[in-house]
């Protein structure tokens, strides 16, 4: 009898990166997802260890982890067929001295040009292209459906997808801020209940505004496909995904200020998504305490794209019983 697959619940960046990592190691996987718009699709796709570390003024060990996440991207993108853009990221318009000092103190390169500081350490993907490449690489392992319950069996788990049952050797929860699935052990429910939702509103402008990432107080603007992405809010506690006009107006004004240009009419499509965050701002990646072949790839806060391949590798290592990567401890769900 062949071994049942590893079932990954959720096809956002964390679920698909974990599935792809396992798939390229030769493991049988099934990814279940309803196929709706998720946070991963509407994100700006910045792989930004330098800017994220300096903006959030993180401790050096966080910056090292973010850099390690970025460093996995080059080989991962080639293997998965993801286009990885290397373009400068610039900070303008406020506390430029502080940003430069923090970038340098954390070991990131930083070029000062007048009233802005630029780094070449950050990359970017187009989330739509990247998600589509990962789905294509996984082929018919990605199935449309919503997991409604899971139950322990002698050999693993039985996963309910509507009225269908899937046997799983192991289960990976990569459900974003989705609802708690029935049948989860108490330890998993507690960790999921503690995830804080943080709403983010973002706009896609149908016009090129910049040729590289420009960030500043209250907004960023990045190139994307044939236009630009304008983002993004951080609204803790909000789960709604309907864009609101006041926020759109505030973000648009902030972007013109950051670009130091007079406002011009722009055709912008606004969207909102919800990121999940833990109390320490790092994802939950690894085994749910108590064993039982149940794993998590959840709650990467603002850095789901940055940390996707790292989370995928940490979870895959644990599933396979391989020696843990140096960053596994920091992401271990058992730390809470
Ligand atoms: C506006 C905005 C901008 C962002 N920009 C960036 C950026 O530039 N760089 C960066 O690194 N990060 C960015 N992020 C953060 C990043 O998008 C998130 O951290 C990441 O998308 C989270 O991925 P995820 O896989 O955990 O969740 P999601 O993308 O939410 O995916 C979870 C999936 O699980 C599915 N699911 C839930 N419940 C079930 C169930 N019961 N059965 C089956 N499937 C289920 C959902 O339908 C969904 O498809 C941004 C986020 C936002 C909102």
Short mmCIF file of C-alpha atoms and ligand atoms in Angstrom, two decimals, residues 9-15 32-48 145-148 174-179 181 198-202 220 232-233 271-276 297-307, ligand 1:
data_model
loop_
_atom_site.label_atom_id
_atom_site.label_comp_id
_atom_site.label_asym_id
_atom_site.label_seq_id
_atom_site.Cartn_x
_atom_site.Cartn_y
_atom_site.Cartn_z
CA UNK A 9 -4.46 23.19 3.90
CA UNK A 10 -4.30 26.61 2.18
CA UNK A 11 -2.67 27.83 -1.04
CA UNK A 12 -1.33 31.21 0.01
CA UNK A 13 2.39 31.83 -0.22
CA UNK A 14 3.17 29.75 2.88
CA UNK A 15 1.09 26.74 1.82
CA UNK A 32 -6.51 22.10 -0.68
CA UNK A 33 -7.76 25.67 -1.13
CA UNK A 34 -11.09 27.23 -2.12
CA UNK A 35 -9.30 29.35 -4.75
CA UNK A 36 -10.50 32.75 -3.57
CA UNK A 37 -8.44 35.96 -3.44
CA UNK A 38 -6.11 35.76 -0.45
CA UNK A 39 -3.58 38.04 1.28
CA UNK A 40 -0.74 36.55 -0.74
CA UNK A 41 -2.31 37.58 -4.05
CA UNK A 42 -2.93 41.20 -3.13
CA UNK A 43 0.49 41.77 -1.50
CA UNK A 44 3.20 43.98 -2.99
CA UNK A 45 5.59 41.01 -3.19
CA UNK A 46 8.57 42.82 -1.71
CA UNK A 47 11.30 40.46 -0.53
CA UNK A 48 12.65 43.16 1.72
CA UNK A 145 -12.10 22.83 -1.82
CA UNK A 146 -12.42 23.91 1.79
CA UNK A 147 -11.24 21.66 4.60
CA UNK A 148 -14.06 21.43 7.13
CA UNK A 174 -1.40 27.10 6.11
CA UNK A 175 -4.81 28.71 6.42
CA UNK A 176 -3.80 32.37 6.88
CA UNK A 177 -6.35 33.93 9.20
CA UNK A 178 -8.97 31.34 8.20
CA UNK A 179 -11.33 29.91 10.76
CA UNK A 181 -10.94 23.75 11.51
CA UNK A 198 -3.86 42.89 10.61
CA UNK A 199 -5.79 44.34 7.70
CA UNK A 200 -3.86 45.92 4.84
CA UNK A 201 -5.28 48.12 2.10
CA UNK A 202 -3.35 48.46 -1.14
CA UNK A 220 5.25 52.98 -0.53
CA UNK A 232 -0.24 49.74 2.48
CA UNK A 233 -2.03 50.13 5.77
CA UNK A 271 -8.05 45.97 -2.44
CA UNK A 272 -7.64 44.83 1.14
CA UNK A 273 -6.29 41.64 2.68
CA UNK A 274 -5.60 40.34 6.14
CA UNK A 275 -2.22 39.18 7.40
CA UNK A 276 -1.88 37.05 10.51
CA UNK A 297 2.96 27.40 8.33
CA UNK A 298 1.10 30.43 9.64
CA UNK A 299 1.20 34.09 10.66
CA UNK A 300 4.17 35.70 8.87
CA UNK A 301 2.78 39.22 9.51
CA UNK A 302 4.09 41.64 6.85
CA UNK A 303 6.73 39.23 5.56
CA UNK A 304 4.91 36.25 4.08
CA UNK A 305 6.62 36.62 0.71
CA UNK A 306 10.03 37.32 2.22
CA UNK A 307 9.82 34.26 4.48
C1 LIG B 1 -1.67 44.86 1.58
C2 LIG B 1 -0.63 43.84 1.86
C3 LIG B 1 0.65 43.99 1.33
C4 LIG B 1 1.63 43.05 1.61
N1 LIG B 1 2.88 43.19 1.06
C5 LIG B 1 3.85 42.27 1.34
C6 LIG B 1 5.13 42.38 0.77
O1 LIG B 1 5.42 43.29 -0.01
N2 LIG B 1 6.08 41.45 1.11
C7 LIG B 1 5.81 40.41 1.98
O2 LIG B 1 6.70 39.61 2.27
N3 LIG B 1 4.56 40.27 2.49
C8 LIG B 1 3.60 41.18 2.21
N4 LIG B 1 2.36 41.05 2.75
C9 LIG B 1 2.12 39.98 3.72
C10 LIG B 1 1.82 38.71 3.03
O3 LIG B 1 0.91 38.94 1.99
C11 LIG B 1 1.23 37.74 4.04
O4 LIG B 1 2.13 37.60 5.11
C12 LIG B 1 1.02 36.39 3.35
O5 LIG B 1 0.25 36.55 2.21
C13 LIG B 1 0.38 35.40 4.27
O6 LIG B 1 0.33 34.20 3.54
P1 LIG B 1 -0.45 32.96 4.06
O7 LIG B 1 -0.14 31.85 3.13
O8 LIG B 1 -0.17 32.77 5.51
O9 LIG B 1 -2.02 33.38 4.03
P2 LIG B 1 -3.04 33.63 2.83
O10 LIG B 1 -2.41 34.28 1.67
O11 LIG B 1 -4.19 34.31 3.48
O12 LIG B 1 -3.46 32.18 2.39
C14 LIG B 1 -4.21 31.32 3.22
C15 LIG B 1 -5.05 30.44 2.32
O13 LIG B 1 -5.68 29.43 3.12
C16 LIG B 1 -6.98 29.23 2.60
N5 LIG B 1 -7.80 28.59 3.64
C17 LIG B 1 -8.22 29.13 4.81
N6 LIG B 1 -9.00 28.23 5.47
C18 LIG B 1 -9.06 27.12 4.68
C19 LIG B 1 -9.69 25.85 4.81
N7 LIG B 1 -10.43 25.55 5.87
N8 LIG B 1 -9.53 24.96 3.80
C20 LIG B 1 -8.77 25.25 2.71
N9 LIG B 1 -8.14 26.43 2.55
C21 LIG B 1 -8.29 27.35 3.51
C22 LIG B 1 -7.44 30.64 2.26
O14 LIG B 1 -8.55 30.60 1.37
C23 LIG B 1 -6.18 31.21 1.63
O15 LIG B 1 -6.15 30.97 0.24
C24 LIG B 1 1.34 41.96 2.45
C25 LIG B 1 0.05 41.77 2.93
C26 LIG B 1 -0.94 42.70 2.64
C27 LIG B 1 -2.33 42.48 3.15
#
